[in-house]
């Protein structure tokens, strides 16, 4: 692939030089001529590549020269890929520009990829946009499988994200969730943007766990506020697909300006995190602090790891937690609330369960969550219908292998269409309907371990999400508190729209706006407001 990129780049250089020598009369035709020459050059490169392939690739739709199947893809890619699977089978191939992409759409093939051949598919296909972020190749998400990745994952799970460590921060979660209730209560019955409200609460929880919010250092608070401002820019910019992802030989030209903008945001982010790390290192009591950043700094000071923990690794772990934890959790919570508005009888059942387990005029605590079986079923059904990562992070094989009886060349981008796997009609009765009871009437565990490939919202295998315990707690605790404290309805003259907006995270196309009405007594609310 490197030699092909060089060939295409040198061809483009030759075309540019030829363009400069064109007589003035030919100038109006310059764009057409350059486009034609580029097309011919790319076809030569692709022909050389395809002639060398004698592999039995999965079937797939015909594409066009140079662009492949790109012009025919629907905006809601997860649904479009599910439709293609009905024609070409549960595994098929596409050409996305220069990139060969193989799509898996069934639980059995997902199992073959994520468990049976987990070692071969242990690497993610890293987009160029991720390389400039602090968590590029220094975080868990995009690190290649190896000693560095094992060290980072061991730190994340062993020192931060297991149930025992998370219990240390129960007071942080309680305070921020109750703060959210205070804001909702004082807002009266004015409309609230649910995702925005939940995102802000999750951010505050995460900051409290990472480096604390009650510090007296004004400079640290200022940097924390700046970090709060830059995170949405990161989520917005780095989720966009650049043309150089599809045509690597165009990367040096940065035709969309994405690389320049991303580098600018990333440079600002590095400065903010460096300042926070320096301030935290100098803070009295850092050696005894339970906050994640302090723990990581102490591990770095000890320096007894096979792979030394660097400052970039620390920044990478911070950004992994932020980017993987907040957006997906807020979006999942919004989808649950949207489904409850569509099915008000289900909201009533949840509130009845809450009144029974918590008490009609008591306050929800995390200790209640394990007894809320129906709420858990509702969350799982919303995750099934609206998986936060509809295509998961793309995998790439470390060697040419087979999948479903077809060849998968080394370096291929492999997508698991989770949205399609959890709507398989051979497994799920009425797969497109919201039926939480399906998770309460079966003897199956339906947990998040990744061992059941009919339902694995957090992935499976060695790359399974390390933050399952934290996400589960925050989703259940946030929902239980909001539904126990308030009744919810749409604003007048508003209709519920459940359409989706495809992306790395599957968001509701139109943000959910609801009106709360307190359902607890004034005395009980006083415990939130004190």
Short mmCIF file of C-alpha atoms in Angstrom, two decimals:
data_model
loop_
_atom_site.label_atom_id
_atom_site.label_comp_id
_atom_site.label_asym_id
_atom_site.label_seq_id
_atom_site.Cartn_x
_atom_site.Cartn_y
_atom_site.Cartn_z
CA UNK A 1 0.00 0.00 0.00
CA UNK A 2 2.92 2.34 0.72
CA UNK A 3 4.34 1.87 -2.79
CA UNK A 4 0.91 2.49 -4.30
CA UNK A 5 0.56 5.70 -2.34
CA UNK A 6 3.97 6.87 -3.54
CA UNK A 7 3.05 6.02 -7.13
CA UNK A 8 -0.20 7.93 -6.92
CA UNK A 9 1.49 10.92 -5.29
CA UNK A 10 4.24 11.05 -7.92
CA UNK A 11 1.60 10.79 -10.63
CA UNK A 12 -0.28 13.71 -9.09
CA UNK A 13 2.99 15.69 -9.00
CA UNK A 14 3.58 14.99 -12.69
CA UNK A 15 0.05 16.09 -13.53
CA UNK A 16 0.53 19.31 -11.57
CA UNK A 17 3.73 20.09 -13.48
CA UNK A 18 2.04 19.36 -16.78
CA UNK A 19 -0.83 21.62 -15.70
CA UNK A 20 1.62 24.50 -15.14
CA UNK A 21 2.96 24.17 -18.69
CA UNK A 22 -0.46 24.32 -20.39
CA UNK A 23 -0.96 27.27 -22.75
CA UNK A 24 -3.29 30.02 -21.61
CA UNK A 25 -6.01 29.03 -24.12
CA UNK A 26 -6.29 25.66 -22.38
CA UNK A 27 -6.84 27.10 -18.93
CA UNK A 28 -10.68 26.75 -18.96
CA UNK A 29 -10.22 23.01 -19.41
CA UNK A 30 -7.68 22.65 -16.64
CA UNK A 31 -10.07 21.23 -14.04
CA UNK A 32 -11.53 18.68 -16.42
CA UNK A 33 -8.09 17.60 -17.66
CA UNK A 34 -6.68 17.25 -14.15
CA UNK A 35 -9.73 15.24 -13.06
CA UNK A 36 -9.39 12.89 -16.06
CA UNK A 37 -5.66 12.41 -15.54
CA UNK A 38 -6.18 11.75 -11.83
CA UNK A 39 -8.85 9.20 -12.67
CA UNK A 40 -6.57 7.43 -15.15
CA UNK A 41 -3.67 7.42 -12.68
CA UNK A 42 -5.85 5.99 -9.93
CA UNK A 43 -7.22 3.33 -12.27
CA UNK A 44 -3.66 2.28 -13.12
CA UNK A 45 -2.84 1.95 -9.43
CA UNK A 46 -6.03 0.03 -8.65
CA UNK A 47 -5.59 -2.25 -11.66
CA UNK A 48 -2.09 -3.16 -10.48
CA UNK A 49 -3.50 -3.94 -7.06
CA UNK A 50 -6.50 -5.96 -8.25
CA UNK A 51 -4.39 -8.01 -10.69
CA UNK A 52 -2.36 -9.21 -7.76
CA UNK A 53 -5.40 -10.34 -5.81
CA UNK A 54 -6.41 -13.93 -6.25
CA UNK A 55 -8.35 -14.21 -3.03
CA UNK A 56 -11.95 -15.34 -2.62
CA UNK A 57 -13.44 -12.16 -1.22
CA UNK A 58 -17.01 -11.98 0.07
CA UNK A 59 -19.59 -10.96 -2.54
CA UNK A 60 -20.76 -7.39 -2.70
CA UNK A 61 -22.35 -4.71 -4.84
CA UNK A 62 -20.55 -3.41 -7.92
CA UNK A 63 -18.83 -0.08 -7.51
CA UNK A 64 -17.39 2.62 -9.74
CA UNK A 65 -13.73 3.13 -10.64
CA UNK A 66 -11.79 5.15 -8.08
CA UNK A 67 -14.69 5.83 -5.68
CA UNK A 68 -15.94 2.25 -5.37
CA UNK A 69 -19.31 1.99 -3.61
CA UNK A 70 -19.16 5.40 -1.96
CA UNK A 71 -21.73 7.14 -4.22
CA UNK A 72 -24.33 4.49 -3.45
CA UNK A 73 -24.13 4.47 0.34
CA UNK A 74 -27.06 5.82 2.32
CA UNK A 75 -26.64 8.46 5.01
CA UNK A 76 -27.89 6.02 7.66
CA UNK A 77 -25.07 3.61 6.93
CA UNK A 78 -25.97 1.01 9.56
CA UNK A 79 -29.43 0.51 8.02
CA UNK A 80 -28.07 0.52 4.49
CA UNK A 81 -25.54 -2.17 5.32
CA UNK A 82 -28.30 -4.27 6.89
CA UNK A 83 -30.28 -3.98 3.62
CA UNK A 84 -27.23 -5.04 1.58
CA UNK A 85 -26.92 -8.11 3.82
CA UNK A 86 -30.37 -9.22 2.67
CA UNK A 87 -29.05 -9.31 -0.89
CA UNK A 88 -25.45 -10.46 -0.48
CA UNK A 89 -25.61 -12.44 2.73
CA UNK A 90 -24.40 -11.86 6.31
CA UNK A 91 -20.83 -11.11 5.14
CA UNK A 92 -20.09 -8.93 2.12
CA UNK A 93 -17.42 -6.59 0.83
CA UNK A 94 -17.39 -2.96 -0.29
CA UNK A 95 -14.82 -0.65 -1.82
CA UNK A 96 -14.75 2.67 0.01
CA UNK A 97 -12.48 4.63 -2.26
CA UNK A 98 -9.15 2.78 -2.10
CA UNK A 99 -10.14 0.88 1.05
CA UNK A 100 -11.44 -2.69 1.02
CA UNK A 101 -14.12 -3.03 3.68
CA UNK A 102 -15.78 -6.27 4.83
CA UNK A 103 -19.04 -6.05 6.77
CA UNK A 104 -20.31 -8.67 9.24
CA UNK A 105 -24.04 -8.68 9.99
CA UNK A 106 -24.78 -11.83 12.01
CA UNK A 107 -24.14 -13.01 15.60
CA UNK A 108 -22.39 -16.19 14.45
CA UNK A 109 -19.90 -14.27 12.29
CA UNK A 110 -19.39 -11.72 15.08
CA UNK A 111 -18.48 -14.64 17.35
CA UNK A 112 -16.01 -16.00 14.80
CA UNK A 113 -14.35 -12.60 14.52
CA UNK A 114 -14.42 -11.40 18.13
CA UNK A 115 -13.84 -14.69 19.95
CA UNK A 116 -12.63 -17.52 17.72
CA UNK A 117 -10.15 -15.27 15.85
CA UNK A 118 -9.81 -12.58 18.47
CA UNK A 119 -5.99 -12.63 18.35
CA UNK A 120 -5.89 -12.03 14.58
CA UNK A 121 -8.48 -9.22 14.76
CA UNK A 122 -7.11 -7.67 17.95
CA UNK A 123 -6.15 -4.38 16.27
CA UNK A 124 -8.45 -1.52 15.44
CA UNK A 125 -8.19 0.11 12.02
CA UNK A 126 -6.87 3.49 13.16
CA UNK A 127 -8.20 6.58 11.35
CA UNK A 128 -5.67 9.32 10.64
CA UNK A 129 -7.82 11.74 12.66
CA UNK A 130 -7.04 9.78 15.84
CA UNK A 131 -3.28 10.12 15.48
CA UNK A 132 -3.13 13.77 16.53
CA UNK A 133 -5.18 13.27 19.70
CA UNK A 134 -3.54 12.56 23.07
CA UNK A 135 -5.32 9.19 23.06
CA UNK A 136 -4.19 8.40 19.51
CA UNK A 137 -1.65 5.61 19.74
CA UNK A 138 -1.09 6.32 23.45
CA UNK A 139 -4.55 5.30 24.70
CA UNK A 140 -6.40 2.02 24.95
CA UNK A 141 -8.79 2.52 22.04
CA UNK A 142 -6.30 2.80 19.18
CA UNK A 143 -3.12 1.25 20.60
CA UNK A 144 -2.04 -1.83 18.64
CA UNK A 145 -2.37 -5.05 20.55
CA UNK A 146 0.86 -5.62 22.46
CA UNK A 147 2.70 -4.77 25.67
CA UNK A 148 1.68 -1.09 25.69
CA UNK A 149 -1.98 -1.93 25.20
CA UNK A 150 -1.87 -4.58 27.94
CA UNK A 151 -0.23 -2.13 30.34
CA UNK A 152 -2.82 0.58 29.66
CA UNK A 153 -5.79 -1.76 29.94
CA UNK A 154 -4.44 -3.27 33.17
CA UNK A 155 -4.13 0.23 34.62
CA UNK A 156 -7.61 1.27 33.49
CA UNK A 157 -9.33 -1.80 34.87
CA UNK A 158 -7.09 -2.50 37.86
CA UNK A 159 -6.68 1.07 39.16
CA UNK A 160 -9.75 2.94 37.94
CA UNK A 161 -12.74 1.16 36.43
CA UNK A 162 -13.36 -1.98 38.48
CA UNK A 163 -16.29 -2.10 40.92
CA UNK A 164 -14.10 -1.70 44.01
CA UNK A 165 -12.35 1.42 42.71
CA UNK A 166 -15.61 2.93 41.46
CA UNK A 167 -17.19 2.50 44.89
CA UNK A 168 -14.67 5.03 46.23
CA UNK A 169 -16.40 7.70 44.14
CA UNK A 170 -20.00 6.92 45.08
CA UNK A 171 -20.20 10.28 46.88
CA UNK A 172 -19.10 12.08 43.70
CA UNK A 173 -21.81 10.37 41.66
CA UNK A 174 -24.43 10.98 44.34
CA UNK A 175 -23.62 14.68 44.61
CA UNK A 176 -23.61 15.32 40.85
CA UNK A 177 -26.84 13.38 40.24
CA UNK A 178 -28.54 15.25 43.07
CA UNK A 179 -27.18 18.48 41.67
CA UNK A 180 -28.89 17.57 38.40
CA UNK A 181 -32.17 17.02 40.27
CA UNK A 182 -31.78 20.44 41.90
CA UNK A 183 -31.36 22.09 38.50
CA UNK A 184 -34.38 20.28 37.07
CA UNK A 185 -36.51 21.15 40.12
CA UNK A 186 -35.57 24.85 40.06
CA UNK A 187 -36.24 24.90 36.32
CA UNK A 188 -39.93 24.39 37.06
CA UNK A 189 -41.93 22.97 34.18
CA UNK A 190 -39.82 24.62 31.50
CA UNK A 191 -38.63 22.42 28.58
CA UNK A 192 -35.29 20.67 29.08
CA UNK A 193 -32.89 19.33 26.44
CA UNK A 194 -32.30 15.86 27.90
CA UNK A 195 -29.03 14.93 26.19
CA UNK A 196 -27.42 18.28 26.97
CA UNK A 197 -28.46 18.05 30.63
CA UNK A 198 -27.17 14.49 30.98
CA UNK A 199 -23.92 15.25 29.19
CA UNK A 200 -23.19 18.08 31.63
CA UNK A 201 -23.88 15.82 34.61
CA UNK A 202 -21.70 13.02 33.25
CA UNK A 203 -18.90 15.49 32.59
CA UNK A 204 -19.02 16.71 36.19
CA UNK A 205 -18.99 13.13 37.49
CA UNK A 206 -15.98 12.24 35.37
CA UNK A 207 -14.06 15.39 36.33
CA UNK A 208 -14.71 14.65 39.99
CA UNK A 209 -13.28 11.15 39.54
CA UNK A 210 -10.33 12.27 37.41
CA UNK A 211 -8.96 15.19 39.41
CA UNK A 212 -11.69 16.56 41.67
CA UNK A 213 -13.87 19.63 41.54
CA UNK A 214 -13.46 21.01 45.04
CA UNK A 215 -9.85 22.14 44.74
CA UNK A 216 -9.02 25.62 45.95
CA UNK A 217 -6.52 26.28 43.18
CA UNK A 218 -8.22 28.83 40.91
CA UNK A 219 -5.81 28.04 38.07
CA UNK A 220 -6.78 24.37 38.11
CA UNK A 221 -10.46 25.27 38.06
CA UNK A 222 -9.81 27.59 35.14
CA UNK A 223 -8.08 24.79 33.20
CA UNK A 224 -10.93 22.44 34.04
CA UNK A 225 -13.42 24.92 32.62
CA UNK A 226 -11.29 25.27 29.48
CA UNK A 227 -11.22 21.49 29.18
CA UNK A 228 -15.03 21.48 29.40
CA UNK A 229 -15.17 23.87 26.44
CA UNK A 230 -12.79 21.95 24.18
CA UNK A 231 -14.32 18.48 24.62
CA UNK A 232 -17.40 19.17 22.42
CA UNK A 233 -15.07 20.53 19.72
CA UNK A 234 -13.11 17.28 19.82
CA UNK A 235 -16.22 15.11 19.61
CA UNK A 236 -17.53 17.19 16.70
CA UNK A 237 -14.35 17.48 14.65
CA UNK A 238 -12.83 14.05 15.05
CA UNK A 239 -16.06 12.24 14.22
CA UNK A 240 -16.00 13.55 10.64
CA UNK A 241 -14.73 11.37 7.82
CA UNK A 242 -11.95 12.92 5.78
CA UNK A 243 -11.43 12.20 2.10
CA UNK A 244 -7.84 11.14 2.84
CA UNK A 245 -9.23 8.19 4.84
CA UNK A 246 -10.60 6.86 1.56
CA UNK A 247 -7.81 8.10 -0.73
CA UNK A 248 -4.60 8.04 1.33
CA UNK A 249 -2.48 9.60 -1.43
CA UNK A 250 -4.51 12.82 -1.01
CA UNK A 251 -3.58 13.15 2.69
CA UNK A 252 -0.64 15.56 2.11
CA UNK A 253 -2.97 18.06 0.44
CA UNK A 254 -5.52 18.30 3.32
CA UNK A 255 -8.20 19.26 0.81
CA UNK A 256 -10.92 19.71 3.44
CA UNK A 257 -8.72 21.49 5.97
CA UNK A 258 -9.65 18.88 8.58
CA UNK A 259 -6.08 18.08 9.52
CA UNK A 260 -5.26 21.74 10.20
CA UNK A 261 -8.35 22.19 12.38
CA UNK A 262 -7.74 18.92 14.24
CA UNK A 263 -4.12 19.78 14.94
CA UNK A 264 -5.16 23.16 16.31
CA UNK A 265 -7.72 21.59 18.66
CA UNK A 266 -5.31 18.82 19.65
CA UNK A 267 -2.53 21.33 20.44
CA UNK A 268 -4.89 23.24 22.71
CA UNK A 269 -5.96 20.01 24.38
CA UNK A 270 -2.34 18.98 25.00
CA UNK A 271 -1.63 22.36 26.63
CA UNK A 272 -4.66 22.07 28.91
CA UNK A 273 -3.86 18.53 30.03
CA UNK A 274 -0.18 19.34 30.55
CA UNK A 275 -1.15 22.25 32.80
CA UNK A 276 -3.60 20.13 34.80
CA UNK A 277 -1.04 17.34 35.23
CA UNK A 278 1.65 19.80 36.40
CA UNK A 279 -0.73 21.42 38.89
CA UNK A 280 -1.90 18.05 40.19
CA UNK A 281 1.69 16.86 40.70
CA UNK A 282 2.42 19.93 42.81
CA UNK A 283 -0.77 19.66 44.86
CA UNK A 284 -0.38 18.83 48.58
CA UNK A 285 -1.87 15.45 49.37
CA UNK A 286 -1.40 14.04 45.88
CA UNK A 287 0.25 10.91 47.32
CA UNK A 288 -2.91 10.02 49.29
CA UNK A 289 -5.53 11.09 46.74
CA UNK A 290 -7.85 8.45 45.26
CA UNK A 291 -8.57 10.50 42.13
CA UNK A 292 -7.61 8.77 38.89
CA UNK A 293 -5.01 11.33 37.81
CA UNK A 294 -3.22 11.10 41.18
CA UNK A 295 -3.22 7.30 40.95
CA UNK A 296 -1.68 7.44 37.46
CA UNK A 297 0.97 9.93 38.57
CA UNK A 298 1.97 7.66 41.46
CA UNK A 299 2.22 4.69 39.09
CA UNK A 300 4.42 6.80 36.83
CA UNK A 301 6.68 7.77 39.75
CA UNK A 302 7.15 4.14 40.81
CA UNK A 303 8.27 3.26 37.30
CA UNK A 304 8.18 -0.51 37.85
CA UNK A 305 6.15 -1.39 34.75
CA UNK A 306 7.60 -3.39 31.86
CA UNK A 307 6.36 -0.59 29.62
CA UNK A 308 7.02 2.78 31.34
CA UNK A 309 3.93 4.93 31.84
CA UNK A 310 4.61 8.25 30.07
CA UNK A 311 2.81 11.57 30.24
CA UNK A 312 1.31 10.87 26.82
CA UNK A 313 -0.07 7.58 28.16
CA UNK A 314 -1.70 9.45 31.04
CA UNK A 315 -3.27 11.97 28.67
CA UNK A 316 -4.38 9.10 26.45
CA UNK A 317 -6.15 7.33 29.33
CA UNK A 318 -7.87 10.57 30.35
CA UNK A 319 -9.17 11.13 26.83
CA UNK A 320 -10.25 7.50 26.48
CA UNK A 321 -12.45 7.93 29.54
CA UNK A 322 -13.86 11.23 28.30
CA UNK A 323 -14.51 10.30 24.67
CA UNK A 324 -15.74 6.75 25.26
CA UNK A 325 -17.66 7.40 28.46
CA UNK A 326 -19.64 10.62 28.21
CA UNK A 327 -21.12 10.79 24.72
CA UNK A 328 -22.22 7.15 24.52
CA UNK A 329 -23.74 7.19 28.01
CA UNK A 330 -25.64 10.45 27.46
CA UNK A 331 -26.95 9.19 24.11
CA UNK A 332 -28.09 5.88 25.63
CA UNK A 333 -29.91 7.71 28.41
CA UNK A 334 -31.64 9.93 25.85
CA UNK A 335 -32.79 6.91 23.81
CA UNK A 336 -34.26 5.28 26.92
CA UNK A 337 -36.17 8.43 27.80
CA UNK A 338 -37.42 8.73 24.21
CA UNK A 339 -38.73 5.15 24.22
CA UNK A 340 -40.46 5.77 27.55
CA UNK A 341 -42.23 8.81 26.11
CA UNK A 342 -43.39 6.61 23.23
CA UNK A 343 -44.46 3.88 25.68
CA UNK A 344 -45.85 5.71 28.75
CA UNK A 345 -47.17 2.46 30.20
CA UNK A 346 -43.56 1.31 30.52
CA UNK A 347 -42.63 4.49 32.39
CA UNK A 348 -45.48 3.80 34.82
CA UNK A 349 -44.20 0.24 35.42
CA UNK A 350 -40.71 1.58 36.15
CA UNK A 351 -42.05 4.14 38.59
CA UNK A 352 -44.11 1.46 40.34
CA UNK A 353 -40.97 -0.64 40.71
CA UNK A 354 -39.07 2.37 42.04
CA UNK A 355 -41.77 3.16 44.59
CA UNK A 356 -41.65 -0.45 45.76
CA UNK A 357 -37.85 -0.78 45.94
CA UNK A 358 -36.87 2.77 46.95
CA UNK A 359 -40.03 4.04 48.59
CA UNK A 360 -42.48 6.60 47.31
CA UNK A 361 -40.82 9.43 49.21
CA UNK A 362 -37.27 8.25 49.63
CA UNK A 363 -34.20 9.13 47.56
CA UNK A 364 -32.64 6.69 45.07
CA UNK A 365 -29.23 5.35 46.09
CA UNK A 366 -26.84 3.13 44.17
CA UNK A 367 -27.57 0.29 46.60
CA UNK A 368 -31.09 0.09 45.10
CA UNK A 369 -29.91 -0.52 41.53
CA UNK A 370 -29.43 -4.29 41.75
CA UNK A 371 -33.10 -4.70 42.74
CA UNK A 372 -34.47 -2.69 39.79
CA UNK A 373 -34.88 -5.64 37.42
CA UNK A 374 -37.53 -4.09 35.20
CA UNK A 375 -35.58 -0.85 34.77
CA UNK A 376 -32.55 -2.96 33.82
CA UNK A 377 -34.63 -4.75 31.19
CA UNK A 378 -35.80 -1.41 29.77
CA UNK A 379 -32.20 -0.18 29.50
CA UNK A 380 -31.12 -3.36 27.72
CA UNK A 381 -34.00 -3.19 25.27
CA UNK A 382 -33.12 0.44 24.44
CA UNK A 383 -29.49 -0.60 23.95
CA UNK A 384 -30.64 -3.38 21.64
CA UNK A 385 -32.75 -1.11 19.46
CA UNK A 386 -30.34 1.83 19.58
CA UNK A 387 -26.76 0.55 20.10
CA UNK A 388 -24.51 3.48 20.96
CA UNK A 389 -21.82 2.24 18.54
CA UNK A 390 -23.84 0.81 15.64
CA UNK A 391 -20.77 -0.42 13.69
CA UNK A 392 -18.35 -0.76 16.63
CA UNK A 393 -14.79 0.45 16.12
CA UNK A 394 -13.41 -1.09 12.90
CA UNK A 395 -11.04 -4.06 13.20
CA UNK A 396 -8.20 -5.03 10.89
CA UNK A 397 -6.51 -8.45 10.68
CA UNK A 398 -2.80 -8.71 11.46
CA UNK A 399 -2.50 -11.38 8.74
CA UNK A 400 -4.54 -12.59 5.80
CA UNK A 401 -7.18 -14.93 7.19
CA UNK A 402 -10.68 -16.25 6.54
CA UNK A 403 -14.04 -15.25 7.93
CA UNK A 404 -17.27 -17.03 7.12
CA UNK A 405 -15.39 -19.08 4.51
CA UNK A 406 -14.13 -15.99 2.65
CA UNK A 407 -10.67 -14.44 2.48
CA UNK A 408 -9.92 -11.31 4.49
CA UNK A 409 -6.62 -9.73 3.34
CA UNK A 410 -4.27 -8.23 5.89
CA UNK A 411 -5.06 -4.54 6.44
CA UNK A 412 -8.73 -4.82 5.43
CA UNK A 413 -11.20 -2.72 7.39
CA UNK A 414 -13.72 -5.07 9.04
CA UNK A 415 -16.98 -3.71 10.43
CA UNK A 416 -19.38 -5.50 12.76
CA UNK A 417 -22.86 -4.11 12.16
CA UNK A 418 -24.12 -4.48 15.71
CA UNK A 419 -27.33 -2.66 14.78
CA UNK A 420 -28.12 -5.56 12.42
CA UNK A 421 -26.96 -8.41 14.68
CA UNK A 422 -29.32 -7.42 17.51
CA UNK A 423 -32.29 -7.22 15.13
CA UNK A 424 -31.86 -10.71 13.69
CA UNK A 425 -35.43 -12.05 13.20
CA UNK A 426 -34.18 -15.62 13.67
CA UNK A 427 -33.24 -14.71 17.24
CA UNK A 428 -35.58 -11.91 18.30
CA UNK A 429 -39.36 -12.05 18.08
CA UNK A 430 -40.68 -8.78 16.63
CA UNK A 431 -37.10 -7.47 16.48
CA UNK A 432 -38.01 -3.89 15.57
CA UNK A 433 -40.43 -3.40 18.48
CA UNK A 434 -39.65 -2.10 21.96
CA UNK A 435 -40.47 -5.02 24.29
CA UNK A 436 -38.47 -4.85 27.57
CA UNK A 437 -40.23 -7.96 28.87
CA UNK A 438 -38.12 -10.11 26.54
CA UNK A 439 -35.25 -9.57 29.01
CA UNK A 440 -37.30 -10.62 32.06
CA UNK A 441 -39.06 -13.76 30.79
CA UNK A 442 -35.98 -15.67 29.64
CA UNK A 443 -33.60 -17.84 31.66
CA UNK A 444 -30.63 -16.36 29.78
CA UNK A 445 -28.34 -14.03 31.70
CA UNK A 446 -28.39 -11.18 29.15
CA UNK A 447 -25.40 -9.56 30.85
CA UNK A 448 -22.69 -7.31 29.39
CA UNK A 449 -19.87 -9.86 29.52
CA UNK A 450 -19.66 -10.25 25.73
CA UNK A 451 -20.15 -14.02 25.97
CA UNK A 452 -23.58 -13.99 24.32
CA UNK A 453 -23.35 -12.82 20.71
CA UNK A 454 -27.08 -12.28 20.44
CA UNK A 455 -26.60 -9.27 22.74
CA UNK A 456 -23.18 -7.69 23.33
CA UNK A 457 -23.61 -3.87 23.46
CA UNK A 458 -20.14 -3.30 24.94
CA UNK A 459 -18.32 -5.57 22.50
CA UNK A 460 -16.50 -8.81 23.23
CA UNK A 461 -13.07 -10.39 23.46
CA UNK A 462 -9.90 -8.66 24.56
CA UNK A 463 -11.09 -5.34 23.12
CA UNK A 464 -14.34 -5.32 25.11
CA UNK A 465 -15.09 -1.92 26.63
CA UNK A 466 -13.19 -1.56 29.94
CA UNK A 467 -15.75 0.93 31.31
CA UNK A 468 -18.78 -1.37 31.49
CA UNK A 469 -19.19 -1.10 35.28
CA UNK A 470 -19.05 2.69 35.21
CA UNK A 471 -21.45 3.03 32.27
CA UNK A 472 -23.93 0.58 33.83
CA UNK A 473 -23.91 2.45 37.14
CA UNK A 474 -24.36 5.88 35.60
CA UNK A 475 -27.12 4.83 33.21
CA UNK A 476 -29.11 3.01 35.89
CA UNK A 477 -28.52 5.60 38.62
CA UNK A 478 -29.30 8.57 36.39
CA UNK A 479 -32.47 7.02 34.99
CA UNK A 480 -33.74 5.73 38.33
CA UNK A 481 -33.30 9.17 39.90
CA UNK A 482 -34.94 11.10 37.05
CA UNK A 483 -37.91 8.74 36.79
CA UNK A 484 -38.41 8.47 40.55
CA UNK A 485 -38.22 12.23 41.04
CA UNK A 486 -40.26 13.46 38.07
CA UNK A 487 -42.96 12.63 35.58
CA UNK A 488 -41.99 13.54 32.01
CA UNK A 489 -43.94 14.68 28.95
CA UNK A 490 -43.41 16.35 25.60
CA UNK A 491 -44.07 20.07 25.21
CA UNK A 492 -47.46 20.97 23.80
CA UNK A 493 -47.90 20.60 20.03
CA UNK A 494 -44.74 18.47 19.81
CA UNK A 495 -44.52 15.04 18.25
CA UNK A 496 -41.95 12.44 19.17
CA UNK A 497 -39.39 11.78 16.44
CA UNK A 498 -37.32 8.60 16.85
CA UNK A 499 -35.27 9.02 13.68
CA UNK A 500 -31.52 8.39 14.01
CA UNK A 501 -28.41 10.27 12.96
CA UNK A 502 -25.63 7.89 12.05
CA UNK A 503 -22.12 8.49 13.31
CA UNK A 504 -19.48 6.89 15.48
CA UNK A 505 -22.20 7.28 18.13
CA UNK A 506 -25.80 6.66 17.04
CA UNK A 507 -27.63 9.79 18.18
CA UNK A 508 -31.24 10.77 18.04
CA UNK A 509 -31.58 13.02 14.99
CA UNK A 510 -33.67 15.60 16.85
CA UNK A 511 -32.60 16.25 20.46
CA UNK A 512 -35.22 15.13 22.96
CA UNK A 513 -36.86 18.03 24.80
CA UNK A 514 -39.13 17.17 27.74
CA UNK A 515 -41.05 18.90 30.52
CA UNK A 516 -40.62 17.58 34.08
CA UNK A 517 -43.25 17.53 36.80
CA UNK A 518 -42.17 16.72 40.36
CA UNK A 519 -43.68 13.49 41.74
CA UNK A 520 -42.00 13.45 45.17
CA UNK A 521 -43.13 15.33 48.24
CA UNK A 522 -41.74 18.75 49.11
CA UNK A 523 -40.09 17.19 52.15
CA UNK A 524 -38.26 14.63 50.01
CA UNK A 525 -37.12 17.26 47.52
CA UNK A 526 -35.70 19.24 50.41
CA UNK A 527 -33.11 16.47 50.83
CA UNK A 528 -31.95 17.19 47.27
CA UNK A 529 -32.04 20.93 47.74
CA UNK A 530 -30.28 21.16 51.10
#
